[in-house]
mmCIF file of C-alpha atoms in Angstrom:
data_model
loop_
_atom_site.group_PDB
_atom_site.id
_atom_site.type_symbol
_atom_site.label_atom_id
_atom_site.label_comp_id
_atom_site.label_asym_id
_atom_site.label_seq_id
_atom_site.Cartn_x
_atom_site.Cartn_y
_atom_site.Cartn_z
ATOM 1 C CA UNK I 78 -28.970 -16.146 5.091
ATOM 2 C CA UNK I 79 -26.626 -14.256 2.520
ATOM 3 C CA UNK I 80 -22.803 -13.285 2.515
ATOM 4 C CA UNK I 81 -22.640 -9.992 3.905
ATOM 5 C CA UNK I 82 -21.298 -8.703 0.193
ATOM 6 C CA UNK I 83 -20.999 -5.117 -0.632
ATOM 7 C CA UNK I 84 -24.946 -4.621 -2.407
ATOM 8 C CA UNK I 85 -26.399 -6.102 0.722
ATOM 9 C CA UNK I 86 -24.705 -4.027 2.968
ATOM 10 C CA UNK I 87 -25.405 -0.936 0.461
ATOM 11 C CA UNK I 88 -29.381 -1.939 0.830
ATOM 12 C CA UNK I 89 -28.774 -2.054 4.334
ATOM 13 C CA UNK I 90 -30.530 0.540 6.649
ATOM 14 C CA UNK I 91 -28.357 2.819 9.063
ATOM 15 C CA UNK I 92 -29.767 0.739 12.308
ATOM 16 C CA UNK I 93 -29.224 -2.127 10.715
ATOM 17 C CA UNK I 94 -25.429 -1.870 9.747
ATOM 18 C CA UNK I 95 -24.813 -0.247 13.242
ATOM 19 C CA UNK I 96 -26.175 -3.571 14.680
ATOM 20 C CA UNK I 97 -24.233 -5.469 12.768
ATOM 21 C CA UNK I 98 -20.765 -3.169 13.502
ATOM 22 C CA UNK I 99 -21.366 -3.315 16.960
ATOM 23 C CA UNK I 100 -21.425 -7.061 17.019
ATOM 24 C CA UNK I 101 -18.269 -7.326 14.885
ATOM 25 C CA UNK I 102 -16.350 -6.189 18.034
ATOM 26 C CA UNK I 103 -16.561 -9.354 20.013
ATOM 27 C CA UNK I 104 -15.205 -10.928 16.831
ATOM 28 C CA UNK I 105 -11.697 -9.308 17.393
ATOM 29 C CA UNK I 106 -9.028 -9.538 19.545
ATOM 30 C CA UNK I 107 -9.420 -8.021 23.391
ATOM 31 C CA UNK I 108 -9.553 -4.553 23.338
ATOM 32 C CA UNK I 109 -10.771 -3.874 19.896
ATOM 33 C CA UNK I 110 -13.306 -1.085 19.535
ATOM 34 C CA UNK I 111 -16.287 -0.146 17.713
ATOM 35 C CA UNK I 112 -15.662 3.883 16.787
ATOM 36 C CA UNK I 113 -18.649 4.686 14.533
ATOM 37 C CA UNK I 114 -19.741 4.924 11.462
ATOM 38 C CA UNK I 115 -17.904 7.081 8.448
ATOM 39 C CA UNK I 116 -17.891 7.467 4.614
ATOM 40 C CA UNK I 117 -15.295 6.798 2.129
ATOM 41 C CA UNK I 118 -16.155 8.229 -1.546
ATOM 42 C CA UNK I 119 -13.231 7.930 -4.267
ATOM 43 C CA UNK I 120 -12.353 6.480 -7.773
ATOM 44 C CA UNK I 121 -16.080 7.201 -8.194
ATOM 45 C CA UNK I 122 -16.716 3.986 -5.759
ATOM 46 C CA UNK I 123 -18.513 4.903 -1.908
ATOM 47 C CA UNK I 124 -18.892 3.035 1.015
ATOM 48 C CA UNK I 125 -20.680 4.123 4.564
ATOM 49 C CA UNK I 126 -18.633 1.622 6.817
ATOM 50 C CA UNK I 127 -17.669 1.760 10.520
ATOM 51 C CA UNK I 128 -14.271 2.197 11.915
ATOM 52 C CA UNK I 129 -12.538 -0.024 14.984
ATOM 53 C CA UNK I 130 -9.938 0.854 16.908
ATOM 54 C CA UNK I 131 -6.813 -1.877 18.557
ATOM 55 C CA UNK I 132 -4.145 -0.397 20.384
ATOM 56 C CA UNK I 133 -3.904 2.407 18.508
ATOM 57 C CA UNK I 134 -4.342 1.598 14.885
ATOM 58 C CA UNK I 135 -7.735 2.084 12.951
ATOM 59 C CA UNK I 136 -9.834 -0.467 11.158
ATOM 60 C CA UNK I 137 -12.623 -0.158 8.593
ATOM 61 C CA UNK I 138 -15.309 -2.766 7.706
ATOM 62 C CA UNK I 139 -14.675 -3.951 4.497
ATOM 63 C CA UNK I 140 -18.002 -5.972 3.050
ATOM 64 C CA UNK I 141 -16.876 -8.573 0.927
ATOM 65 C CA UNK I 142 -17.957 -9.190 -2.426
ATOM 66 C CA UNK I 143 -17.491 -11.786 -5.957
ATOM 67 C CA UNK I 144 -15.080 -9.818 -8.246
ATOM 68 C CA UNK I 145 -12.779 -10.446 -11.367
ATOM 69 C CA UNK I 146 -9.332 -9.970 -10.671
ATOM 70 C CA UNK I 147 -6.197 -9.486 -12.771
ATOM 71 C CA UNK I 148 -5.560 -7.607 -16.375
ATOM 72 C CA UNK I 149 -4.710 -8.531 -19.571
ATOM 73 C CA UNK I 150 -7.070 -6.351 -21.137
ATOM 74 C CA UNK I 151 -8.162 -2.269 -22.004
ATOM 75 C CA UNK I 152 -11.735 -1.232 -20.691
ATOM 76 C CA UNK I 153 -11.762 2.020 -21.686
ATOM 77 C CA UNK I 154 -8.064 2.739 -23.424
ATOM 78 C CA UNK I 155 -5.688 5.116 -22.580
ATOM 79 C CA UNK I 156 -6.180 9.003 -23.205
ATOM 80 C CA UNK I 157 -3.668 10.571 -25.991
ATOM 81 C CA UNK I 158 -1.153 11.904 -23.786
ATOM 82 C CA UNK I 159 -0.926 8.558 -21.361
ATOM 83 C CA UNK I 160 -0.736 6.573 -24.564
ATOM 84 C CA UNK I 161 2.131 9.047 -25.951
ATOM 85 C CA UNK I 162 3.871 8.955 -22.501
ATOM 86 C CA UNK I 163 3.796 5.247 -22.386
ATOM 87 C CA UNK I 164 4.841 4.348 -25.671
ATOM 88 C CA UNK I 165 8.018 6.783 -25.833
ATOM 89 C CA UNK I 166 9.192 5.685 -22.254
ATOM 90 C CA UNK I 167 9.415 1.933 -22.935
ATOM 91 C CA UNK I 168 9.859 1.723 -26.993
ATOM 92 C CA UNK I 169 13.493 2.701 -25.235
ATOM 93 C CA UNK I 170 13.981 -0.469 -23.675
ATOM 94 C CA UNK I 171 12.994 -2.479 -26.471
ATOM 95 C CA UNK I 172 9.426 -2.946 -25.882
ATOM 96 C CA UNK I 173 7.237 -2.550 -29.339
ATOM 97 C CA UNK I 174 4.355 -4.095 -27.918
ATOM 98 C CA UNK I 175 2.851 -2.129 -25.057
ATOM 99 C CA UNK I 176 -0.139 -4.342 -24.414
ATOM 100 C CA UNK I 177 1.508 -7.685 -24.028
ATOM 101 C CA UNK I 178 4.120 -5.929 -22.110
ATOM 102 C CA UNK I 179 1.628 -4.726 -19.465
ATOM 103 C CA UNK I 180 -0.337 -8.135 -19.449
ATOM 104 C CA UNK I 181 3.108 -9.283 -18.795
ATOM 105 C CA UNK I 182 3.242 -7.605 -15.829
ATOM 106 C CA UNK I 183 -0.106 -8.280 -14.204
ATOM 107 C CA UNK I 184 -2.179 -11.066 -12.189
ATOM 108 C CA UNK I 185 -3.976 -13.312 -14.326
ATOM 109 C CA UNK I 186 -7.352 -13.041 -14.579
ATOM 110 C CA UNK I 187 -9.738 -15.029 -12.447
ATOM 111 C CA UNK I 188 -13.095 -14.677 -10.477
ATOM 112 C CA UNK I 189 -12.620 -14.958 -6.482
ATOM 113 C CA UNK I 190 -14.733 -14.541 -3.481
ATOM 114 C CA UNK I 191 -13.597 -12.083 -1.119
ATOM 115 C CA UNK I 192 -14.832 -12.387 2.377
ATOM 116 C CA UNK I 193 -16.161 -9.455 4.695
ATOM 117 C CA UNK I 194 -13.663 -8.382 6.990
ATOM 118 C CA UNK I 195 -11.974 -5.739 9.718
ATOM 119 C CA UNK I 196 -9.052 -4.296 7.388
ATOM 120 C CA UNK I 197 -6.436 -2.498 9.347
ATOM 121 C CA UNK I 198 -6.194 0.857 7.469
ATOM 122 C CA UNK I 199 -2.582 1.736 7.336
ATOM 123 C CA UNK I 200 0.413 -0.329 7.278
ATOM 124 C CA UNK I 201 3.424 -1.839 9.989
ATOM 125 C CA UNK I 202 6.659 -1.621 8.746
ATOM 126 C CA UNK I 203 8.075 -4.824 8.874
ATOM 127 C CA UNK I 204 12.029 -3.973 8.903
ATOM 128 C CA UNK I 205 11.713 -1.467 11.542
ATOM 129 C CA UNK I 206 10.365 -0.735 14.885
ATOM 130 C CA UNK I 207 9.486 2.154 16.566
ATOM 131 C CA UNK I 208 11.506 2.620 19.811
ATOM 132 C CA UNK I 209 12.211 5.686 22.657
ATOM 133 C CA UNK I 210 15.827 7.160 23.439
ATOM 134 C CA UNK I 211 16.011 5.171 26.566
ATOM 135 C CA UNK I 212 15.428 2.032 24.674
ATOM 136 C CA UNK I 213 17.543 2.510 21.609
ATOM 137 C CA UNK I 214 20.759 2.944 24.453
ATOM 138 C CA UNK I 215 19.705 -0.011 26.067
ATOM 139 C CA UNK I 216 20.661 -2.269 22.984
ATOM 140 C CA UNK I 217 24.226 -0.750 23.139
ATOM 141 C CA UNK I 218 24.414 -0.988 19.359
ATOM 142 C CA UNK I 219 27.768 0.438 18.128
ATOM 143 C CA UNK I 220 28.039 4.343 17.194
ATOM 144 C CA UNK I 221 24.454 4.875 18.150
ATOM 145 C CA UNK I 222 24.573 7.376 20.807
ATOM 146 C CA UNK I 223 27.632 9.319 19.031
ATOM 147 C CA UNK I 224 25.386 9.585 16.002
ATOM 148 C CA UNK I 225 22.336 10.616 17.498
ATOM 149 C CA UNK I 226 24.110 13.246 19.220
ATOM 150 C CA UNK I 227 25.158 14.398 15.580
ATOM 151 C CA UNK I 228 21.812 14.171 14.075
ATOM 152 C CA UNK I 229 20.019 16.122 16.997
ATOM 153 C CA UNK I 230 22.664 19.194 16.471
ATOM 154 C CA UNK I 231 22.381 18.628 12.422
ATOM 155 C CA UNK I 232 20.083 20.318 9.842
ATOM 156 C CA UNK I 233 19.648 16.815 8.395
ATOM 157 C CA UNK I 234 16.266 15.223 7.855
ATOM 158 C CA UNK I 235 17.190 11.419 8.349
ATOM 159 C CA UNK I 236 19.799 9.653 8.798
ATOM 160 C CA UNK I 237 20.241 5.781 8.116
ATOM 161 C CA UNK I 238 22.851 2.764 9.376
ATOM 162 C CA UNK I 239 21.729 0.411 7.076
ATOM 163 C CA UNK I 240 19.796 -2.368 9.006
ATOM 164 C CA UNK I 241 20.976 -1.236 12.090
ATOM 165 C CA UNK I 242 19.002 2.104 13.232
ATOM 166 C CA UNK I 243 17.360 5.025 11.226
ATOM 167 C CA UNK I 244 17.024 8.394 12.493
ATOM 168 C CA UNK I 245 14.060 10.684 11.632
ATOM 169 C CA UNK I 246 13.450 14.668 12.168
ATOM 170 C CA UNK I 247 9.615 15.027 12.853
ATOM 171 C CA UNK I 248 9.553 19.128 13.798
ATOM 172 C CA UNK I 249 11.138 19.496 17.448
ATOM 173 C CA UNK I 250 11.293 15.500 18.146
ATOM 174 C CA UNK I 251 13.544 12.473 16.568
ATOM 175 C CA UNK I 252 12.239 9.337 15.704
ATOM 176 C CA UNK I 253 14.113 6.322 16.174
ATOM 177 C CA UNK I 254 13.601 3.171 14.819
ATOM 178 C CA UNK I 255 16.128 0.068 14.938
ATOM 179 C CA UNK I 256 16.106 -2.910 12.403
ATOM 180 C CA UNK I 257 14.122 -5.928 13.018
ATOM 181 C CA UNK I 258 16.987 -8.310 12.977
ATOM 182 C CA UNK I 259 16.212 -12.015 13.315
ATOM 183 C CA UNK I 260 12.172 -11.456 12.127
ATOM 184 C CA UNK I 261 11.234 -14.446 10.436
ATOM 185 C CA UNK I 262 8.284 -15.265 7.654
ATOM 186 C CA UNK I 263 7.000 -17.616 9.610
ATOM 187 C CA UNK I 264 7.459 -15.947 13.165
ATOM 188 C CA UNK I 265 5.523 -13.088 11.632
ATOM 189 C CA UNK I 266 2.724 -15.622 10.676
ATOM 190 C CA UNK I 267 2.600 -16.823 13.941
ATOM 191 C CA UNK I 268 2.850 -13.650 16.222
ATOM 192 C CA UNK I 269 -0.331 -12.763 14.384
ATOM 193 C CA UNK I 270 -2.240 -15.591 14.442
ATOM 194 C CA UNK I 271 -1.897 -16.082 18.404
ATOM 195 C CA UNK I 272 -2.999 -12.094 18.669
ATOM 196 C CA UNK I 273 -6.026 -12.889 16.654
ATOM 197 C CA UNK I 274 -5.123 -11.555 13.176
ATOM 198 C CA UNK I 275 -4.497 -13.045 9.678
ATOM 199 C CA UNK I 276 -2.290 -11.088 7.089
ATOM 200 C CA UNK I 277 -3.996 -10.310 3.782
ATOM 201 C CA UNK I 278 -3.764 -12.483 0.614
ATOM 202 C CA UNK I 279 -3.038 -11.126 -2.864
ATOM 203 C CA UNK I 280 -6.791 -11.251 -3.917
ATOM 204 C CA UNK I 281 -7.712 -9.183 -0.756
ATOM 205 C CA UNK I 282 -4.648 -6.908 -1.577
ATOM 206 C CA UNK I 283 -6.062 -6.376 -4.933
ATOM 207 C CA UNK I 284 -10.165 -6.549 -4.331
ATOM 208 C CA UNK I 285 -8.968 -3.860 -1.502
ATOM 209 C CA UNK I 286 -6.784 -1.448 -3.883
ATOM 210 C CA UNK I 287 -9.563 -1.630 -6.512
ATOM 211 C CA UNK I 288 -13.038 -2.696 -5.710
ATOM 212 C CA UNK I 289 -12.484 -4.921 -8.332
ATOM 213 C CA UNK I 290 -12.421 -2.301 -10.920
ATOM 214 C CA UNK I 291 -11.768 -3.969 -14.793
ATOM 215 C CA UNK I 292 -9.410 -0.506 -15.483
ATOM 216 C CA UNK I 293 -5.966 -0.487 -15.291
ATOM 217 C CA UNK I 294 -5.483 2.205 -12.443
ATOM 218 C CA UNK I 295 -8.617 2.457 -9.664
ATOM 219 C CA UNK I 296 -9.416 5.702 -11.101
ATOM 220 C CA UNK I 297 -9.409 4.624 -15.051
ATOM 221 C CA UNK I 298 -7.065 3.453 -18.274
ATOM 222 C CA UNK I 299 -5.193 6.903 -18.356
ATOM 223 C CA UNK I 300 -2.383 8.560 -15.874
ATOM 224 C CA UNK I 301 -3.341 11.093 -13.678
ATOM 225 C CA UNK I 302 -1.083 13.444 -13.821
ATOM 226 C CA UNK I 303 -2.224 16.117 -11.790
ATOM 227 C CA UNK I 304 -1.150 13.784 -8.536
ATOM 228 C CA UNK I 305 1.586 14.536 -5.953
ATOM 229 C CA UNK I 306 3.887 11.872 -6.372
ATOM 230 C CA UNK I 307 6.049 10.441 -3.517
ATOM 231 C CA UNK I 308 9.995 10.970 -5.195
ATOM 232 C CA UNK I 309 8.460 13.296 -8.192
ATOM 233 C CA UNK I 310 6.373 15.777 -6.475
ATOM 234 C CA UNK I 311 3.475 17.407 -7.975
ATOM 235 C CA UNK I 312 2.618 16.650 -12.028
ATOM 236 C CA UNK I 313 -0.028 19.247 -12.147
ATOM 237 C CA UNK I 314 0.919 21.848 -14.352
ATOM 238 C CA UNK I 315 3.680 20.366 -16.284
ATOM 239 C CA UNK I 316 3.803 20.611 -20.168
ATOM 240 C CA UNK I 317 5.412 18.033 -21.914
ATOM 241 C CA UNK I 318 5.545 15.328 -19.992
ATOM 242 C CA UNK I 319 5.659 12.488 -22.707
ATOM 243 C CA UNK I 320 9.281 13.758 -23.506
ATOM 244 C CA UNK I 321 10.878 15.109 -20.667
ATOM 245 C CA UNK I 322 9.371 13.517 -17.728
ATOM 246 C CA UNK I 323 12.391 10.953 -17.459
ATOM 247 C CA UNK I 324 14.412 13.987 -16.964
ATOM 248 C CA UNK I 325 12.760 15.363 -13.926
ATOM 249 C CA UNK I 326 15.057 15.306 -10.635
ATOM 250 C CA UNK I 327 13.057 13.753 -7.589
ATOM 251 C CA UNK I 328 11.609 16.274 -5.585
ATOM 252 C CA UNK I 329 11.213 19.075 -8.278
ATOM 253 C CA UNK I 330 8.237 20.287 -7.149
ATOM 254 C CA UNK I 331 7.894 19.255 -3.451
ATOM 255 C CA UNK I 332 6.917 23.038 -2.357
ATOM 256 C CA UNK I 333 2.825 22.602 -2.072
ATOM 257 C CA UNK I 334 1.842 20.863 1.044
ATOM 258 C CA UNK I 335 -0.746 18.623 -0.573
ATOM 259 C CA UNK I 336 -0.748 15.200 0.526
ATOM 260 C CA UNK I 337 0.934 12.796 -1.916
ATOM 261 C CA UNK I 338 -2.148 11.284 -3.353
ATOM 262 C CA UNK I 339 -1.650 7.713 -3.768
ATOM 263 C CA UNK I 340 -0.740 7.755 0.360
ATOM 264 C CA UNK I 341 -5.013 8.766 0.444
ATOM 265 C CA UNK I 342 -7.769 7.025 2.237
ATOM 266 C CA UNK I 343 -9.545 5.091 -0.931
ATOM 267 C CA UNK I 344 -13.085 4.224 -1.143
ATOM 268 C CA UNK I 345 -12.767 1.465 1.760
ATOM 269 C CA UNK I 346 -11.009 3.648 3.809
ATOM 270 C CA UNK I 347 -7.262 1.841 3.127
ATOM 271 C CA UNK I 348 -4.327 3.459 3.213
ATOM 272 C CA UNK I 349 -1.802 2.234 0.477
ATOM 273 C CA UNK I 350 1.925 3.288 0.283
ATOM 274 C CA UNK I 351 2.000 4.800 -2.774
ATOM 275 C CA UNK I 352 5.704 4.463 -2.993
ATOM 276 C CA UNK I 353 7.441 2.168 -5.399
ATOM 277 C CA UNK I 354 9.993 1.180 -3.373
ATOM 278 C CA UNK I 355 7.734 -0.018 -0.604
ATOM 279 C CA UNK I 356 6.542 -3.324 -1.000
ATOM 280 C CA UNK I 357 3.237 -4.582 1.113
ATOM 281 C CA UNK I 358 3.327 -8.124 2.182
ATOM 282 C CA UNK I 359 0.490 -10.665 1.088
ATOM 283 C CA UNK I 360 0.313 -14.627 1.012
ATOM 284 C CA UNK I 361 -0.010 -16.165 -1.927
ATOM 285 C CA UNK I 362 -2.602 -19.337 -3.114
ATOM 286 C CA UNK I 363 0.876 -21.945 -1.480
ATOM 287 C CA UNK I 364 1.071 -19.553 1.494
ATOM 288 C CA UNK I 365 4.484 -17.902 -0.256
ATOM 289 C CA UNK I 366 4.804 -14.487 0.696
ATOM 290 C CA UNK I 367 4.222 -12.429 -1.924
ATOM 291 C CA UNK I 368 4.929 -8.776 -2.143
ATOM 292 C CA UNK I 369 2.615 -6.498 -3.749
ATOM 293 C CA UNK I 370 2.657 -2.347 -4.520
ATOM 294 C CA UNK I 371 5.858 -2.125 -5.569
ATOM 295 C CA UNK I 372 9.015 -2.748 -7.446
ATOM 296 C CA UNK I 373 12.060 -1.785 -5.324
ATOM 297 C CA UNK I 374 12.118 1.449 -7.167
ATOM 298 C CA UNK I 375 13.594 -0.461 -10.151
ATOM 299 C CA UNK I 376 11.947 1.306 -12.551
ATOM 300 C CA UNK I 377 12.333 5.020 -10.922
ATOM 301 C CA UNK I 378 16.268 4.048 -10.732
ATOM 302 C CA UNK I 379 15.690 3.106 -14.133
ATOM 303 C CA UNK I 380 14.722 6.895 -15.045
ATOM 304 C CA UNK I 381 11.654 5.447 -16.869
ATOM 305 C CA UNK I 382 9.702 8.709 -15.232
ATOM 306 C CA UNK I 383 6.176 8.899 -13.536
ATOM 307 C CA UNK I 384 3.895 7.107 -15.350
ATOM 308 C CA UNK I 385 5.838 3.858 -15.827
ATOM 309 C CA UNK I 386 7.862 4.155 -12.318
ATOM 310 C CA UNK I 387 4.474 4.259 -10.695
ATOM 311 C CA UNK I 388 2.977 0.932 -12.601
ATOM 312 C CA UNK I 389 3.971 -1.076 -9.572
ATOM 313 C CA UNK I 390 2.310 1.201 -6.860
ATOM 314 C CA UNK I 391 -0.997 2.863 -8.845
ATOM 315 C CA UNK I 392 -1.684 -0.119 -11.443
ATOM 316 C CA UNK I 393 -4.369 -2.563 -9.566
ATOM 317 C CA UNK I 394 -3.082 -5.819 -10.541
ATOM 318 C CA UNK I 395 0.928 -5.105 -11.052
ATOM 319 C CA UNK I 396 3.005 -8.507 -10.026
ATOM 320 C CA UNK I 397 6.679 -7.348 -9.804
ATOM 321 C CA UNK I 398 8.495 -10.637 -11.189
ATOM 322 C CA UNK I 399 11.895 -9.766 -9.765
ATOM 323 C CA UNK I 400 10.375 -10.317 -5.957
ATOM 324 C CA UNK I 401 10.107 -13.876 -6.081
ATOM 325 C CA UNK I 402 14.407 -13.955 -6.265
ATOM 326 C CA UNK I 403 14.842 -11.524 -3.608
ATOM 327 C CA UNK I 404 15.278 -13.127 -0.046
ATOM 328 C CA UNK I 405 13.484 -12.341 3.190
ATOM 329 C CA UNK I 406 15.911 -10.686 4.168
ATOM 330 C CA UNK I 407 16.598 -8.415 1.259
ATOM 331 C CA UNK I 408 13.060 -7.314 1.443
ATOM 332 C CA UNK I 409 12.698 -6.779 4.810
ATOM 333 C CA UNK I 410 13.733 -3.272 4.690
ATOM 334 C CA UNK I 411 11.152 -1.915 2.631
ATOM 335 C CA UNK I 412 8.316 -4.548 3.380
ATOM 336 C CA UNK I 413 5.397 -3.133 5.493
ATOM 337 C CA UNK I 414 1.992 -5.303 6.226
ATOM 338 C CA UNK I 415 -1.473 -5.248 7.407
ATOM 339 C CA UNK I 416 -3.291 -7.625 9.472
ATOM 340 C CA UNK I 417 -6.924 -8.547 8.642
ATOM 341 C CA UNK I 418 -9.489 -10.253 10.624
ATOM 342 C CA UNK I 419 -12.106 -12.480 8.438
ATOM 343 C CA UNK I 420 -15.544 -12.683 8.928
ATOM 344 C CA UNK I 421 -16.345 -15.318 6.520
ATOM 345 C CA UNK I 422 -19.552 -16.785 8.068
ATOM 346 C CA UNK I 423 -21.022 -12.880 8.716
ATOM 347 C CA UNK I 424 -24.730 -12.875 7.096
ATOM 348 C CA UNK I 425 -27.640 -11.027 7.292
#
């Protein structure tokens, strides 16, 4: 009997890997489903997988695999105008050397074993919870009803008391979402646990964001800068970039309705932020929590433009070094997660 790793599961025939998805079912929490089978192709990496369903969130069957993680490294090098780009942006803050600079701000590397597993394919916000009208009024928080009164008679497209309640235009409807005062790390931890879920780790984080790709970004060594960017818009089409894309005001070019890319399904079928100031919430090796995917927008406030204000949420193995000063509670806000369930002892 073998790990269930991603080349057995590849060699696998279509019978065979809906046997095995169907049995995966009764290894999740009541009321999980088995939805069917589906492909994921991206990055040049595919997968035919099957999806799940909980309570209305998706999961994907992630086979698991043994993969070098972290950077400190070039595979392939960067392309002229990524090099350019890079170079100019951060010889500004006193950096000379880019490569020990980047190395600087990656996981080490090491070789891991990543289980199979059920990955949930989007993320939960941690800071914030969904509610209705009726229950927002029932928590008789201060100013609320006055200012969603406002907001529903305003052109405005959100609206914010900070870690109180956040308003949100969505066409004809509001959302409303209140602040998840009083959350703890470890009451997170447990809530999960008891419902039959673990929360990823930083290896799973990264194995999941890259396939264990040996290139800086999933796709390569070099920017992409024909993307839709979350805060920048769409690159494609820009000339110049290596000196003037620190000068670009956010939303520029937000007129195309093309999906930002980064917020894609990948080649497991995972969603990812794609947003530096969104952080994703792992456990590290002590069982620390340990943010990945992001920086707190540091480097976007920073006006250090796309390519380097994107490190934290495109590059595979980006540690931000700031995070582990930052309380729970200052992250809390912009922290989302995803819950997991491991199937360590699946084999064929």
């Amino acid at each position: 009997m073998a790990l269930l790793t991603r080349g057995i599961w590849a060699g696998l025939s279509v019978l065979a890997k809906e046997e095995l998805l169907r049995r995966m079912v009764d290894r999740g929490p009541a009321g999980m489903e088995y939805a069917g089978v589906r492909a994921f192709e991206r990055y040049g990496q595919r997968i035919e997988t099957g999806m799940f369903s909980h309570a209305g969130r998706s999961f994907v069957f992630v086979p698991g695999d043994r993969v070098t993680l972290g950077w400190n490294r070039w595979q392939d090098g960067m392309n002229q105008e990524t090099s350019a780009d890079l170079h100019e942006t951060v010889i500004e803050y006193g950096v000379e050397d880019v490569d020990s600079f980047l190395a600087s701000q990656m996981s080490p590397m090491r070789e891991v074993d990543i289980a199979p597993m059920l990955v949930e394919c989007g993320t939960q916000s941690l800071g914030w919870i969904e509610v209705t009208e009726e229950e927002a009024l029932a928590q008789n928080e201060p100013d609320f009803a006055a200012e969603l009164e406002k907001f529903k008679h305003s052109g405005l497209g959100g609206f914010e008391r900070s870690q109180a309640f956040r308003l949100v235009r969505l066409g004809e409807d509001v959302r409303i979402l209140l602040y998840n005062e009083g959350l703890t790390f470890e009451d997170l931890l447990e809530e999960n646990t008891e419902a039959g879920f673990d929360l990823l780790t930083e290896d799973e984080w990264e194995y999941l964001y890259g396939g264990g790709c040996r290139t800086l970004f999933p796709w390569g060594d070099s920017f992409d800068y024909t993307m839709k960017l979350r805060h920048f818009g769409s690159m494609e089409g820009l000339n110049g970039m290596v000196d003037e894309s620190a000068e670009l005001p956010p939303m520029l070019f937000e007129e195309d309705d093309r999906p930002y890319d980064l917020e894609l399904p990948n080649f497991f079928g995972v969603r990812f932020a794609g947003d530096p100031y969104k952080y994703e919430l792992t456990i590290g090796h002590a069982g620390e929590m340990f943010p990945k995917g992001g920086d707190g927008g540091g480097m976007i406030c920073g006006g250090m433009g796309p390519l380097v204000s994107f490190l934290p949420a495109a590059a595979v193995y980006y540690r931000d070094s700031n995070a582990g000063e930052l309380d729970w509670e200052d992250l809390m806000d912009s922290m989302y997660y995803r819950r997991v369930i491991r199937l360590a002892d699946l084999t064929v």
